[in-house]
C-alpha cells in the first residue's frame, strides 16, 4: 500500500470512529468549535505530540513494538540522555542520596525470547527520577549503564523513584483539570537494553508503592507485568530503607523492534 492509500484509509477510519461519538453524545457545533480552539492552544504551545503520547502512544507501542512472549515495551518519555556512564559497581547514584531516601536493588537476567538463552554482554541503559520525582537534567545522577555477565545476569542499585507531576501550566494540564483528574506519572524506572550495540528493548518498570499506579496519565503505560515485586532488604547503616526486586527481561535478538505477529 502506498503512503497516500495508507493516509486515506487511516483518515477514513478515524472519521468513521469519531462520528458515532458525536452522534451518541449529541456533540454540538459550538462544542466542536470549542475543541478546535483547544487544539489551537495545544498547537501554539507545541504540545500536540505529547497529547497523542498521553492518549494513544501505548496502543501504538503494543501494536508495533511488542514481541510475542517478550517483555512489554514502553515509552521513552522526554528525559532520556544518551551516553550515560557505565556503572561497573552497578550503583546509579554518583553522589550520596539524602540519608532518608529509600534505596532499591534490582537484579535479574536478560534472556533471548525465542530460546531462553541468557544474553551476556547486554547493556542496560537506565534513567529515572529521584525520591521526590525529579530527574537530573544536567548530569548523570540516577542515570547509567550496567552490563550482564556471561550468565545474562545484571544488578543495579539506586534511589527508589517517586511519582512526578507534569503539565502543570500547559494545555494538557488544562485538559486534565477539566476532566477532574491529576497530572501524575506513576513512579517508574526507564530502561533501554542494547545487545551488540543494537537497541532491543525500551521499557519502564513501575514501583508498586506508587499512589497513582492505576491512574497514570499515560493511558495504558502501567501493567502488572511491568510492575516490580518489591521486598524489604537488610538495613544499610547511614542509608534510608532498603528494598530489592527481581526482574528478568526477555528480548528479541532477531530483528530490531519487530512488529507483533
Ligand atoms: C515519561 O515516562 O517520562 C513520560 C512519558 C510520556 C509523557 C511524559 C513523561
Ligand atoms: Fe519518566
XYZ file of C-alpha atoms and ligand atoms in Angstrom:
271
model
C 0.000 0.000 0.000
C 1.491 3.355 -0.928
C 1.627 6.212 1.564
C -1.331 8.081 0.108
C -3.536 4.955 0.239
C -2.476 4.382 3.838
C -3.199 8.006 4.780
C -6.621 7.832 3.082
C -7.507 4.671 4.928
C -6.332 5.999 8.316
C -8.218 9.280 7.791
C -11.418 7.446 6.861
C -11.114 5.026 9.788
C -10.564 7.921 12.233
C -13.546 9.858 10.873
C -15.728 6.746 10.993
C -14.632 6.017 14.570
C -15.412 9.538 15.787
C -18.738 10.132 14.001
C -20.770 7.804 16.259
C -19.252 9.510 19.336
C -20.501 12.876 18.044
C -23.936 11.450 17.293
C -24.302 9.417 20.507
C -23.080 12.260 22.760
C -25.096 14.924 20.867
C -21.919 16.990 20.462
C -22.950 20.455 19.225
C -21.162 22.591 16.661
C -20.295 25.001 19.470
C -18.643 22.152 21.358
C -16.760 21.109 18.207
C -15.514 24.662 17.782
C -14.509 24.832 21.460
C -12.487 21.648 20.847
C -10.941 23.342 17.804
C -9.955 26.355 19.940
C -8.399 23.960 22.433
C -6.368 22.297 19.651
C -5.214 25.756 18.542
C -3.923 26.430 22.079
C -2.329 22.996 22.148
C -0.613 23.642 18.804
C 0.699 27.062 19.809
C 2.242 25.502 22.911
C 3.813 22.709 20.831
C 2.048 20.048 22.888
C 0.198 18.133 20.140
C 2.703 15.225 20.124
C 2.503 14.995 23.925
C -1.286 14.704 23.865
C -1.026 11.911 21.291
C 1.516 10.228 23.623
C -0.866 10.535 26.565
C -3.831 9.128 24.695
C -2.533 6.747 22.039
C 1.216 6.040 22.142
C 0.919 2.890 24.232
C -1.636 1.468 21.799
C 0.912 2.024 19.041
C 3.770 0.578 21.128
C 1.782 -2.563 21.894
C 0.732 -2.992 18.258
C 4.062 -2.324 16.581
C 6.896 -2.968 19.043
C 5.649 -5.812 21.206
C 7.291 -9.192 20.704
C 5.209 -12.220 21.473
C 6.397 -13.509 24.819
C 8.949 -10.716 25.182
C 8.995 -8.061 27.867
C 6.407 -5.393 27.135
C 7.994 -2.243 25.681
C 7.093 1.227 26.877
C 7.564 4.896 26.037
C 10.891 6.694 26.109
C 9.436 9.877 27.598
C 11.175 13.233 27.464
C 14.085 12.702 29.882
C 16.422 10.217 28.206
C 20.034 11.379 27.854
C 22.385 9.356 25.627
C 25.919 8.364 26.617
C 25.264 7.729 30.295
C 28.360 6.378 32.071
C 28.984 2.680 32.613
C 28.468 1.875 36.319
C 30.880 -1.002 36.914
C 29.690 -1.333 40.534
C 26.011 -1.167 39.484
C 25.384 1.947 41.610
C 23.452 4.676 39.803
C 23.958 7.471 42.347
C 27.297 9.174 41.771
C 26.839 11.271 44.908
C 25.247 10.269 48.212
C 21.467 10.392 48.108
C 19.696 12.095 51.039
C 20.071 9.942 54.180
C 16.389 9.003 54.282
C 15.959 8.233 50.555
C 14.744 4.676 50.022
C 17.222 2.541 48.092
C 16.333 -0.314 45.756
C 18.466 -3.042 44.215
C 17.005 -4.546 41.047
C 18.533 -7.716 39.665
C 17.739 -10.497 37.257
C 18.666 -11.744 33.825
C 18.393 -10.762 30.186
C 17.149 -13.724 28.170
C 16.539 -14.365 24.494
C 12.771 -14.503 23.981
C 12.925 -17.394 21.486
C 15.457 -19.708 23.110
C 15.512 -18.585 26.746
C 19.306 -18.458 26.459
C 20.882 -15.821 28.749
C 22.466 -12.930 26.891
C 25.911 -11.983 28.195
C 27.387 -8.562 27.495
C 23.963 -6.885 27.106
C 23.885 -3.282 28.231
C 21.047 -1.882 30.362
C 20.802 1.880 29.938
C 18.820 3.150 32.926
C 17.352 6.511 33.927
C 14.715 7.630 36.425
C 13.504 10.303 38.815
C 14.649 10.614 42.431
C 12.796 10.162 45.742
C 10.975 13.460 45.102
C 10.083 12.664 41.500
C 12.807 14.859 39.988
C 15.074 13.907 37.066
C 18.662 15.107 36.923
C 18.609 17.245 33.757
C 22.238 18.424 33.994
C 24.323 15.412 34.960
C 24.046 11.652 35.254
C 22.735 11.250 38.803
C 20.367 8.220 38.732
C 21.416 7.503 35.167
C 23.866 4.889 33.976
C 24.591 1.653 32.163
C 25.183 -1.792 33.614
C 26.234 -4.907 31.727
C 25.109 -8.504 32.012
C 27.674 -11.171 32.911
C 28.150 -14.357 30.882
C 25.071 -15.857 32.608
C 22.993 -12.886 31.429
C 22.778 -11.540 34.996
C 22.591 -7.857 35.854
C 22.125 -5.873 39.045
C 21.779 -2.177 39.782
C 21.342 -0.209 42.957
C 19.632 3.142 43.022
C 17.271 5.524 44.777
C 13.634 4.409 44.731
C 11.925 6.819 42.307
C 8.737 8.651 43.226
C 5.650 9.723 41.266
C 6.004 13.001 39.422
C 3.678 15.719 38.157
C 3.839 17.161 34.648
C 1.892 19.655 32.519
C 1.049 21.962 35.447
C 0.886 25.104 33.334
C 0.163 23.915 29.794
C -2.941 22.950 27.755
C -2.562 19.268 28.651
C -2.776 20.246 32.332
C -5.823 22.351 31.401
C -7.454 19.244 29.908
C -6.627 17.148 32.986
C -8.110 19.800 35.288
C -11.248 19.994 33.115
C -11.511 16.203 33.393
C -11.094 16.447 37.169
C -8.035 14.200 37.116
C -4.477 14.521 38.404
C -1.403 15.034 36.220
C 0.970 12.490 37.762
C 3.042 9.729 36.303
C 3.348 6.581 38.417
C 6.884 6.076 39.769
C 8.970 4.171 37.221
C 12.463 3.254 36.096
C 13.223 3.665 32.378
C 15.490 1.191 30.606
C 16.822 0.508 27.157
C 18.552 -2.796 26.536
C 21.296 -2.880 23.951
C 22.757 -6.123 22.574
C 25.877 -5.760 20.422
C 25.139 -2.069 20.063
C 21.555 -2.598 18.836
C 18.628 -1.386 20.935
C 16.454 -4.458 21.536
C 14.015 -3.189 24.144
C 12.874 0.092 25.633
C 10.584 -0.158 28.624
C 9.666 1.127 32.079
C 9.454 -0.780 35.377
C 6.830 0.500 37.805
C 7.072 0.812 41.578
C 4.112 -0.857 43.311
C 4.028 1.746 46.113
C 3.045 4.500 43.671
C -0.087 6.343 44.761
C -1.130 6.740 41.132
C -0.227 3.276 39.845
C -3.729 2.705 38.487
C -4.336 6.249 37.280
C -1.079 7.161 35.474
C -1.970 9.821 32.944
C -0.247 7.964 30.080
C -3.104 5.680 29.107
C -2.078 2.024 29.131
C 1.510 2.610 30.298
C 1.275 0.699 33.575
C 0.740 -3.045 33.504
C 1.126 -5.818 36.063
C 3.890 -7.481 34.049
C 6.000 -4.311 34.280
C 5.295 -3.689 37.976
C 8.159 -4.777 40.213
C 7.540 -7.108 43.121
C 9.400 -5.132 45.753
C 10.540 -6.614 49.076
C 12.321 -5.119 52.088
C 16.050 -5.844 52.265
C 18.567 -5.669 55.108
C 19.289 -2.221 56.563
C 22.456 -0.444 55.484
C 23.962 1.899 58.109
C 23.661 5.559 57.113
C 21.140 4.872 54.323
C 17.382 5.000 54.124
C 15.109 1.941 53.971
C 16.408 -0.803 51.694
C 14.383 -2.687 49.105
C 15.036 -5.286 46.451
C 13.244 -6.629 43.395
C 13.937 -9.314 40.805
C 13.067 -8.867 37.148
C 14.019 -10.912 34.061
C 13.909 -9.248 30.640
C 13.019 -11.254 27.535
C 14.291 -9.622 24.381
C 14.119 -10.396 20.698
C 17.569 -10.557 19.138
C 16.306 -11.484 15.657
C 15.117 -8.143 14.372
C 15.125 -4.644 15.734
C 11.764 -3.589 17.181
C 9.879 -6.213 15.185
C 6.099 -5.868 14.867
C 3.941 -8.378 16.735
C 2.537 -11.175 14.545
C 7.974 9.511 30.964
O 7.932 8.316 31.041
O 8.878 10.082 31.499
C 6.893 10.212 30.208
C 6.234 9.565 29.203
C 5.246 10.237 28.486
C 4.921 11.536 28.814
C 5.603 12.174 29.851
C 6.595 11.513 30.561
Fe 9.721 9.065 33.171
